[in-house]
mmCIF file of C-alpha atoms and ligand atoms in Angstrom:
data_model
loop_
_atom_site.group_PDB
_atom_site.id
_atom_site.type_symbol
_atom_site.label_atom_id
_atom_site.label_comp_id
_atom_site.label_asym_id
_atom_site.label_seq_id
_atom_site.Cartn_x
_atom_site.Cartn_y
_atom_site.Cartn_z
ATOM 1 C CA MET A 1 151.427 168.467 180.066
ATOM 2 C CA THR A 2 149.332 167.610 177.033
ATOM 3 C CA LYS A 3 145.915 166.600 177.914
ATOM 4 C CA ILE A 4 144.681 163.640 175.921
ATOM 5 C CA ILE A 5 140.947 163.746 175.140
ATOM 6 C CA THR A 6 139.278 160.475 174.208
ATOM 7 C CA VAL A 7 136.053 160.425 172.457
ATOM 8 C CA ASN A 8 133.825 157.448 173.002
ATOM 9 C CA ASN A 9 131.574 157.530 169.998
ATOM 10 C CA THR A 10 128.786 155.106 170.517
ATOM 11 C CA ASP A 11 126.609 156.534 167.895
ATOM 12 C CA ALA A 12 127.124 154.036 164.905
ATOM 13 C CA THR A 13 124.332 155.367 162.711
ATOM 14 C CA PRO A 14 125.806 156.426 159.399
ATOM 15 C CA SER A 15 125.468 160.065 158.599
ATOM 16 C CA TRP A 16 123.533 159.292 155.404
ATOM 17 C CA GLN A 17 120.817 157.579 157.604
ATOM 18 C CA LYS A 18 120.649 160.546 159.949
ATOM 19 C CA GLU A 19 119.948 162.804 156.795
ATOM 20 C CA LEU A 20 117.208 160.356 155.867
ATOM 21 C CA ALA A 21 115.638 160.653 159.276
ATOM 22 C CA ASN A 22 115.770 164.534 159.034
ATOM 23 C CA ALA A 23 114.350 164.720 155.585
ATOM 24 C CA VAL A 24 111.580 167.380 155.177
ATOM 25 C CA LYS A 25 108.092 165.878 155.043
ATOM 26 C CA ASN A 26 105.970 168.803 155.460
ATOM 27 C CA PRO A 27 105.512 171.234 152.392
ATOM 28 C CA LEU A 28 104.919 174.176 154.755
ATOM 29 C CA GLN A 29 108.203 173.537 156.522
ATOM 30 C CA LEU A 30 109.958 173.200 153.118
ATOM 31 C CA LEU A 31 108.535 176.560 151.948
ATOM 32 C CA GLN A 32 109.545 178.187 155.196
ATOM 33 C CA LEU A 33 113.070 176.857 154.756
ATOM 34 C CA LEU A 34 113.174 178.553 151.417
ATOM 35 C CA ASP A 35 111.667 181.920 152.469
ATOM 36 C CA ILE A 36 108.602 181.265 150.158
ATOM 37 C CA ALA A 37 105.120 182.331 151.285
ATOM 38 C CA PRO A 38 102.689 179.352 151.516
ATOM 39 C CA GLU A 39 100.258 181.159 149.296
ATOM 40 C CA SER A 40 102.625 181.062 146.385
ATOM 41 C CA ALA A 41 102.084 177.350 145.935
ATOM 42 C CA ASP A 42 98.722 175.404 145.165
ATOM 43 C CA LEU A 43 99.573 172.864 147.873
ATOM 44 C CA SER A 44 97.411 169.789 148.163
ATOM 45 C CA ASP A 45 96.893 167.534 151.199
ATOM 46 C CA GLN A 46 95.206 165.027 148.999
ATOM 47 C CA ALA A 47 98.226 164.770 146.749
ATOM 48 C CA ARG A 48 100.447 164.357 149.777
ATOM 49 C CA LYS A 49 98.187 161.637 151.184
ATOM 50 C CA SER A 50 98.310 159.591 147.978
ATOM 51 C CA PHE A 51 102.079 160.064 147.675
ATOM 52 C CA PRO A 52 103.931 161.497 150.728
ATOM 53 C CA MET A 53 106.410 164.392 150.380
ATOM 54 C CA LEU A 54 109.964 163.540 151.290
ATOM 55 C CA VAL A 55 113.004 165.757 150.592
ATOM 56 C CA PRO A 56 116.372 165.410 152.277
ATOM 57 C CA LEU A 57 118.085 168.585 153.427
ATOM 58 C CA PRO A 58 121.107 168.273 151.117
ATOM 59 C CA PHE A 59 118.686 168.476 148.237
ATOM 60 C CA VAL A 60 116.850 171.384 149.775
ATOM 61 C CA ARG A 61 120.147 173.298 150.084
ATOM 62 C CA LYS A 62 120.473 173.247 146.301
ATOM 63 C CA MET A 63 117.251 175.104 145.791
ATOM 64 C CA LYS A 64 117.229 178.812 145.277
ATOM 65 C CA LYS A 65 115.604 180.660 148.201
ATOM 66 C CA GLY A 66 112.593 182.804 147.470
ATOM 67 C CA ASP A 67 111.866 181.125 144.109
ATOM 68 C CA ILE A 68 108.679 179.061 143.851
ATOM 69 C CA ASN A 69 109.494 177.977 140.279
ATOM 70 C CA ASP A 70 112.918 176.602 141.343
ATOM 71 C CA PRO A 71 113.371 173.455 139.046
ATOM 72 C CA LEU A 72 114.270 171.200 142.062
ATOM 73 C CA LEU A 73 111.570 172.469 144.307
ATOM 74 C CA GLN A 74 108.878 171.934 141.559
ATOM 75 C CA GLN A 75 110.040 168.200 141.338
ATOM 76 C CA VAL A 76 108.998 167.468 144.931
ATOM 77 C CA LEU A 77 106.074 169.810 145.911
ATOM 78 C CA PRO A 78 102.696 168.078 146.175
ATOM 79 C CA ILE A 79 100.295 170.400 144.375
ATOM 80 C CA GLU A 80 96.612 170.532 143.333
ATOM 81 C CA ASN A 81 97.456 169.633 139.722
ATOM 82 C CA GLU A 82 98.147 166.112 140.873
ATOM 83 C CA GLU A 83 94.544 165.446 141.803
ATOM 84 C CA ARG A 84 93.279 165.897 138.144
ATOM 85 C CA ILE A 85 92.167 162.693 136.435
ATOM 86 C CA VAL A 86 93.268 162.865 132.847
ATOM 87 C CA ASP A 87 92.518 160.387 130.086
ATOM 88 C CA GLY A 88 95.629 158.246 129.073
ATOM 89 C CA PHE A 89 97.233 158.465 132.550
ATOM 90 C CA SER A 90 97.055 155.342 134.676
ATOM 91 C CA LEU A 91 98.091 153.990 137.990
ATOM 92 C CA ASP A 92 100.366 151.396 136.320
ATOM 93 C CA PRO A 93 101.706 152.933 133.117
ATOM 94 C CA LEU A 94 104.349 150.294 132.483
ATOM 95 C CA GLY A 95 102.146 147.245 133.482
ATOM 96 C CA GLU A 96 104.471 146.217 136.253
ATOM 97 C CA HIS A 97 101.873 145.472 139.066
ATOM 98 C CA GLN A 98 101.474 141.876 137.989
ATOM 99 C CA ASN A 99 104.442 139.864 139.068
ATOM 100 C CA GLY A 100 105.649 136.233 139.868
ATOM 101 C CA ILE A 101 108.613 136.158 142.305
ATOM 102 C CA GLN A 102 108.518 138.890 144.853
ATOM 103 C CA GLY A 103 111.028 141.633 144.139
ATOM 104 C CA LEU A 104 111.877 140.378 140.651
ATOM 105 C CA LEU A 105 110.867 141.879 137.309
ATOM 106 C CA HIS A 106 112.071 140.035 134.190
ATOM 107 C CA LYS A 107 111.006 142.361 131.388
ATOM 108 C CA TYR A 108 114.041 142.238 129.069
ATOM 109 C CA LYS A 109 115.688 138.925 127.931
ATOM 110 C CA SER A 110 119.229 139.409 129.201
ATOM 111 C CA ARG A 111 118.526 141.686 132.177
ATOM 112 C CA VAL A 112 116.488 141.200 135.369
ATOM 113 C CA LEU A 113 115.536 143.920 137.792
ATOM 114 C CA LEU A 114 115.569 143.365 141.532
ATOM 115 C CA ILE A 115 113.520 145.657 143.741
ATOM 116 C CA LEU A 116 115.842 145.818 146.787
ATOM 117 C CA LYS A 117 114.117 148.414 148.737
ATOM 118 C CA THR A 118 110.574 149.677 148.786
ATOM 119 C CA GLY A 119 111.271 153.334 149.346
ATOM 120 C CA CYS A 120 113.544 156.099 148.023
ATOM 121 C CA ALA A 121 115.239 158.966 149.913
ATOM 122 C CA ILE A 122 113.185 161.477 147.910
ATOM 123 C CA ASN A 123 109.677 161.283 146.508
ATOM 124 C CA CYS A 124 109.750 162.730 143.018
ATOM 125 C CA ARG A 125 106.126 163.760 142.067
ATOM 126 C CA TYR A 126 106.496 162.614 138.415
ATOM 127 C CA CYS A 127 107.535 159.045 139.595
ATOM 128 C CA PHE A 128 106.127 156.257 137.388
ATOM 129 C CA ARG A 129 106.067 153.988 140.411
ATOM 130 C CA ARG A 130 104.225 156.473 142.678
ATOM 131 C CA HIS A 131 101.282 153.943 142.880
ATOM 132 C CA PHE A 132 103.434 150.816 142.896
ATOM 133 C CA PRO A 133 102.507 148.272 145.629
ATOM 134 C CA TYR A 134 105.967 148.192 146.959
ATOM 135 C CA GLN A 135 104.838 146.400 150.153
ATOM 136 C CA ASP A 136 104.147 143.353 148.017
ATOM 137 C CA ASN A 137 107.479 143.440 146.234
ATOM 138 C CA ASN A 138 110.229 144.160 148.785
ATOM 139 C CA LEU A 139 113.021 141.643 148.622
ATOM 140 C CA ASN A 140 114.317 139.924 151.812
ATOM 141 C CA LYS A 141 117.077 137.319 152.160
ATOM 142 C CA GLN A 142 114.810 134.340 151.776
ATOM 143 C CA GLN A 143 113.253 135.813 148.540
ATOM 144 C CA PHE A 144 116.657 136.543 147.334
ATOM 145 C CA VAL A 145 117.451 132.883 147.475
ATOM 146 C CA GLU A 146 114.422 132.313 145.163
ATOM 147 C CA VAL A 147 115.773 134.875 142.823
ATOM 148 C CA LEU A 148 119.176 133.126 142.716
ATOM 149 C CA ASN A 149 117.375 129.831 141.883
ATOM 150 C CA TYR A 150 115.450 131.680 139.186
ATOM 151 C CA LEU A 151 118.621 133.108 137.662
ATOM 152 C CA LYS A 152 120.097 129.600 137.612
ATOM 153 C CA LEU A 153 117.305 128.450 135.444
ATOM 154 C CA HIS A 154 117.684 131.447 133.082
ATOM 155 C CA PRO A 155 121.236 131.515 131.800
ATOM 156 C CA GLU A 156 120.321 134.090 129.263
ATOM 157 C CA VAL A 157 120.349 136.659 132.040
ATOM 158 C CA ASN A 158 123.936 138.310 132.124
ATOM 159 C CA GLU A 159 123.009 141.444 133.900
ATOM 160 C CA VAL A 160 121.350 142.269 137.179
ATOM 161 C CA ILE A 161 119.917 145.688 137.775
ATOM 162 C CA LEU A 162 119.413 146.694 141.303
ATOM 163 C CA SER A 163 116.463 149.185 141.534
ATOM 164 C CA GLY A 164 113.566 150.136 143.795
ATOM 165 C CA GLY A 165 112.654 152.350 145.247
ATOM 166 C CA ASP A 166 116.251 153.014 145.608
ATOM 167 C CA PRO A 167 118.583 150.139 146.122
ATOM 168 C CA LEU A 168 121.107 152.269 148.109
ATOM 169 C CA MET A 169 118.456 152.529 150.767
ATOM 170 C CA SER A 170 119.855 149.135 151.777
ATOM 171 C CA LYS A 171 122.544 149.034 154.334
ATOM 172 C CA ASP A 172 126.150 148.181 153.134
ATOM 173 C CA GLU A 173 125.979 144.794 154.820
ATOM 174 C CA PHE A 174 122.929 143.739 152.907
ATOM 175 C CA LEU A 175 124.402 145.019 149.633
ATOM 176 C CA GLN A 176 127.602 143.039 150.502
ATOM 177 C CA TYR A 177 125.513 139.862 150.873
ATOM 178 C CA ILE A 178 123.790 140.540 147.441
ATOM 179 C CA VAL A 179 126.879 141.268 145.663
ATOM 180 C CA THR A 180 128.852 138.220 146.926
ATOM 181 C CA GLU A 181 125.990 135.844 145.961
ATOM 182 C CA LEU A 182 125.705 137.430 142.475
ATOM 183 C CA ASP A 183 129.400 137.283 141.990
ATOM 184 C CA GLN A 184 129.091 133.502 142.227
ATOM 185 C CA LEU A 185 126.699 133.147 139.162
ATOM 186 C CA PRO A 186 129.148 132.560 136.307
ATOM 187 C CA GLN A 187 126.569 133.702 133.621
ATOM 188 C CA LEU A 188 126.504 137.270 135.033
ATOM 189 C CA LYS A 189 128.707 139.928 133.528
ATOM 190 C CA ARG A 190 127.326 143.244 134.830
ATOM 191 C CA LEU A 191 125.709 144.697 137.979
ATOM 192 C CA ARG A 192 123.815 147.902 137.335
ATOM 193 C CA ILE A 193 122.674 150.168 140.173
ATOM 194 C CA HIS A 194 119.858 152.590 139.438
ATOM 195 C CA THR A 195 119.906 155.321 142.071
ATOM 196 C CA ARG A 196 119.118 158.920 142.919
ATOM 197 C CA LEU A 197 120.389 158.690 146.466
ATOM 198 C CA PRO A 198 123.993 160.185 145.892
ATOM 199 C CA VAL A 199 122.328 163.240 144.336
ATOM 200 C CA VAL A 200 119.986 163.803 147.286
ATOM 201 C CA ILE A 201 122.236 162.595 150.129
ATOM 202 C CA PRO A 202 125.831 162.405 148.810
ATOM 203 C CA GLN A 203 127.088 160.941 152.163
ATOM 204 C CA ARG A 204 125.493 157.735 150.982
ATOM 205 C CA ILE A 205 128.633 156.989 149.003
ATOM 206 C CA THR A 206 130.628 155.564 151.906
ATOM 207 C CA ASP A 207 134.110 154.203 151.639
ATOM 208 C CA GLU A 208 132.705 150.660 152.580
ATOM 209 C CA LEU A 209 130.244 150.845 149.615
ATOM 210 C CA CYS A 210 132.965 151.873 147.106
ATOM 211 C CA GLN A 211 135.204 148.912 148.491
ATOM 212 C CA LEU A 212 132.525 146.335 148.284
ATOM 213 C CA LEU A 213 131.693 147.260 144.695
ATOM 214 C CA LYS A 214 135.373 147.474 143.726
ATOM 215 C CA ASN A 215 135.838 143.917 145.140
ATOM 216 C CA SER A 216 133.137 142.385 142.944
ATOM 217 C CA ARG A 217 134.278 140.601 139.817
ATOM 218 C CA LEU A 218 131.210 142.010 137.957
ATOM 219 C CA LYS A 219 131.421 145.189 135.933
ATOM 220 C CA VAL A 220 129.699 147.710 138.071
ATOM 221 C CA ILE A 221 127.648 150.429 136.430
ATOM 222 C CA PHE A 222 125.799 153.243 138.281
ATOM 223 C CA VAL A 223 122.840 154.851 136.405
ATOM 224 C CA LEU A 224 122.156 158.052 138.293
ATOM 225 C CA HIS A 225 119.056 160.122 138.021
ATOM 226 C CA ILE A 226 119.541 163.780 137.524
ATOM 227 C CA ASN A 227 117.230 166.099 135.736
ATOM 228 C CA HIS A 228 118.776 169.538 136.177
ATOM 229 C CA ALA A 229 122.297 171.027 136.271
ATOM 230 C CA ASN A 230 121.487 172.572 139.719
ATOM 231 C CA GLU A 231 121.335 169.091 141.291
ATOM 232 C CA ILE A 232 125.252 168.866 140.762
ATOM 233 C CA ASP A 233 127.029 170.611 143.525
ATOM 234 C CA ASP A 234 130.408 170.100 145.264
ATOM 235 C CA ALA A 235 129.225 167.526 147.766
ATOM 236 C CA PHE A 236 127.751 165.327 144.937
ATOM 237 C CA SER A 237 130.954 165.838 142.814
ATOM 238 C CA ASP A 238 133.074 164.617 145.692
ATOM 239 C CA ALA A 239 130.773 161.589 146.128
ATOM 240 C CA VAL A 240 130.903 160.574 142.444
ATOM 241 C CA LYS A 241 134.644 161.042 142.408
ATOM 242 C CA LYS A 242 134.925 158.272 144.976
ATOM 243 C CA LEU A 243 132.804 156.009 142.584
ATOM 244 C CA TYR A 244 134.801 156.982 139.530
ATOM 245 C CA GLN A 245 138.068 156.217 141.386
ATOM 246 C CA ALA A 246 136.697 152.773 142.326
ATOM 247 C CA GLY A 247 136.370 152.003 138.586
ATOM 248 C CA ILE A 248 132.670 152.254 138.335
ATOM 249 C CA GLN A 249 131.140 153.374 135.226
ATOM 250 C CA LEU A 250 128.831 156.453 135.592
ATOM 251 C CA LEU A 251 125.802 157.065 133.382
ATOM 252 C CA ASN A 252 122.822 159.333 133.898
ATOM 253 C CA GLN A 253 119.148 159.176 132.960
ATOM 254 C CA SER A 254 116.763 162.103 133.155
ATOM 255 C CA VAL A 255 113.030 162.622 132.678
ATOM 256 C CA LEU A 256 112.011 165.409 130.379
ATOM 257 C CA LEU A 257 109.707 167.434 132.587
ATOM 258 C CA LYS A 258 107.625 170.376 131.672
ATOM 259 C CA GLY A 259 108.716 173.532 133.621
ATOM 260 C CA ILE A 260 111.709 171.830 134.901
ATOM 261 C CA ASN A 261 114.218 170.988 132.101
ATOM 262 C CA ASP A 262 112.124 171.498 128.925
ATOM 263 C CA THR A 263 114.535 174.069 127.164
ATOM 264 C CA SER A 264 117.645 173.372 125.139
ATOM 265 C CA GLU A 265 119.592 175.680 127.500
ATOM 266 C CA ALA A 266 118.680 173.544 130.556
ATOM 267 C CA LEU A 267 119.458 170.247 128.682
ATOM 268 C CA VAL A 268 122.794 171.528 127.272
ATOM 269 C CA ALA A 269 123.733 172.775 130.811
ATOM 270 C CA LEU A 270 122.769 169.451 132.300
ATOM 271 C CA SER A 271 124.950 167.422 129.816
ATOM 272 C CA GLU A 272 127.850 169.839 130.205
ATOM 273 C CA SER A 273 127.616 169.622 134.076
ATOM 274 C CA LEU A 274 127.421 165.775 133.924
ATOM 275 C CA SER A 275 130.561 165.641 131.763
ATOM 276 C CA GLU A 276 132.469 167.727 134.364
ATOM 277 C CA VAL A 277 131.941 165.119 136.888
ATOM 278 C CA ASN A 278 132.684 162.111 134.655
ATOM 279 C CA ILE A 279 129.014 161.026 134.028
ATOM 280 C CA LEU A 280 127.791 160.404 130.598
ATOM 281 C CA PRO A 281 124.195 161.193 129.618
ATOM 282 C CA TYR A 282 122.368 157.950 128.818
ATOM 283 C CA TYR A 283 118.610 158.385 128.363
ATOM 284 C CA LEU A 284 116.278 161.254 128.381
ATOM 285 C CA PHE A 285 112.821 159.735 128.974
ATOM 286 C CA LEU A 286 109.524 161.016 127.913
ATOM 287 C CA LEU A 287 107.234 161.086 130.984
ATOM 288 C CA ASP A 288 105.612 157.747 131.863
ATOM 289 C CA LYS A 289 101.886 158.531 131.848
ATOM 290 C CA VAL A 290 101.205 157.862 135.559
ATOM 291 C CA GLN A 291 98.151 159.467 137.168
ATOM 292 C CA GLY A 292 99.119 162.552 139.153
ATOM 293 C CA ALA A 293 101.945 163.572 136.975
ATOM 294 C CA GLN A 294 100.114 164.957 133.960
ATOM 295 C CA HIS A 295 101.228 168.524 134.530
ATOM 296 C CA PHE A 296 104.844 167.498 133.809
ATOM 297 C CA ASP A 297 104.056 165.950 130.326
ATOM 298 C CA LEU A 298 105.402 167.306 127.148
ATOM 299 C CA ALA A 299 104.328 166.722 123.655
ATOM 300 C CA THR A 300 106.615 164.278 121.722
ATOM 301 C CA GLU A 301 107.057 166.884 118.918
ATOM 302 C CA LYS A 302 108.427 169.450 121.449
ATOM 303 C CA ALA A 303 110.840 166.797 122.827
ATOM 304 C CA GLN A 304 111.989 165.959 119.266
ATOM 305 C CA LEU A 305 112.520 169.659 118.490
ATOM 306 C CA LEU A 306 114.625 169.986 121.699
ATOM 307 C CA MET A 307 116.722 167.037 120.673
ATOM 308 C CA LYS A 308 117.394 168.676 117.386
ATOM 309 C CA GLN A 309 118.508 171.905 119.050
ATOM 310 C CA ILE A 310 120.822 170.064 121.666
ATOM 311 C CA THR A 311 122.343 167.744 118.966
ATOM 312 C CA ALA A 312 123.469 170.840 117.107
ATOM 313 C CA GLU A 313 125.204 172.242 120.343
ATOM 314 C CA LEU A 314 126.782 169.207 121.998
ATOM 315 C CA PRO A 315 129.240 166.528 120.973
ATOM 316 C CA GLY A 316 127.500 163.295 120.137
ATOM 317 C CA TYR A 317 128.731 161.563 123.325
ATOM 318 C CA LEU A 318 126.978 164.173 125.469
ATOM 319 C CA VAL A 319 123.581 163.718 123.708
ATOM 320 C CA PRO A 320 121.245 161.462 125.684
ATOM 321 C CA LYS A 321 118.976 158.934 123.710
ATOM 322 C CA LEU A 322 115.299 160.261 123.645
ATOM 323 C CA SER A 323 113.207 157.258 124.607
ATOM 324 C CA ARG A 324 109.988 156.143 126.157
ATOM 325 C CA GLU A 325 109.023 152.940 127.869
ATOM 326 C CA ILE A 326 105.914 151.121 126.489
ATOM 327 C CA ALA A 327 104.242 148.564 128.637
ATOM 328 C CA GLY A 328 104.906 144.996 127.270
ATOM 329 C CA GLU A 329 107.721 146.019 124.846
ATOM 330 C CA LYS A 330 110.939 143.947 124.874
ATOM 331 C CA SER A 331 113.186 147.181 125.106
ATOM 332 C CA LYS A 332 112.917 150.819 125.435
ATOM 333 C CA THR A 333 111.568 152.639 122.374
ATOM 334 C CA LEU A 334 113.832 155.141 120.964
ATOM 335 C CA ILE A 335 112.180 158.296 119.560
ATOM 336 C CA ASN A 336 113.678 159.640 116.310
ATOM 337 C CA SER A 337 114.804 163.231 116.060
ATOM 338 C CA LEU A 338 112.855 165.523 113.641
HETATM 339 S S1 SF4 B 401 114.090 158.385 142.926
HETATM 340 FE FE1 SF4 B 401 113.292 157.399 141.127
HETATM 341 S S2 SF4 B 401 112.028 155.663 141.927
HETATM 342 FE FE2 SF4 B 401 112.419 157.144 143.598
HETATM 343 S S3 SF4 B 401 110.608 158.495 143.606
HETATM 344 FE FE3 SF4 B 401 112.212 159.441 142.407
HETATM 345 S S4 SF4 B 401 111.762 158.777 140.291
HETATM 346 FE FE4 SF4 B 401 110.745 157.399 141.729
#
């Protein structure tokens, strides 16, 4: 007789939220997981206090054991260099902290940015919003109604960018509500989602998420944030394949970071790896001069030289645009090659 086993699964928490809950928050624990002696790093409690450490395990698994200079580890480890105060580096490099409607930034004429969520699944040490007062800018349903009213008064806006924090920190039900409401504004053509979550917790790309985005009448574009080829592994490739199959356009933006991706070899490898998973390189940003991230900064001339080198090696469609954001400017500022 065949025995029938029934499984009564009452745990409805999606696996990506469990990964989030299990993210590593202690640098010593992270180093232990990687078989690295604590003395190898100039860890700083002060840096961690000002901007907590947060690294999900799927991202840790992409790091090389025993290597303190691993380019993924160096993006997340709070170190003493962050405590230095350097001229030209400020708490608010892009002038974003003054705002009108909560959760809404209207910097560029035809696009608005909505801060859906106040946090990310990972805390990147170079983040230009590391001092951003997220608690004053989170968007709830009531404020979203104000945003919708604002958009009705601004028909020049044809694209909404969901950002954060990371907008995919929102649950699928909330995203469904947002997308359904935006779908009904006839002026809108595109919905852009800026996210690093699929890179650090690939399980975030649920079938429900793909379906709700596929159902939207808007053209959906994902702008992922990947800085190094090692961030692209099989789990991530499978996740983005689902997005690609749902008809979502996939772009990537990176930040040029000293010691992480500041060689032509690293940048060429990144573009090639992105291409293999159907993602086009979009922007390569110079670092926003935020206090605490000065040790990642690279001279503009060095960046221009790198661009010259990678342009000689890659087809044009795999060369990202070197750019910087300047507070108050109406668009990103492209940096010419040498
Ligand atoms: S994912 Fe983006 S917004 Fe979040 S900490 Fe990293 S750089 Fe900042």
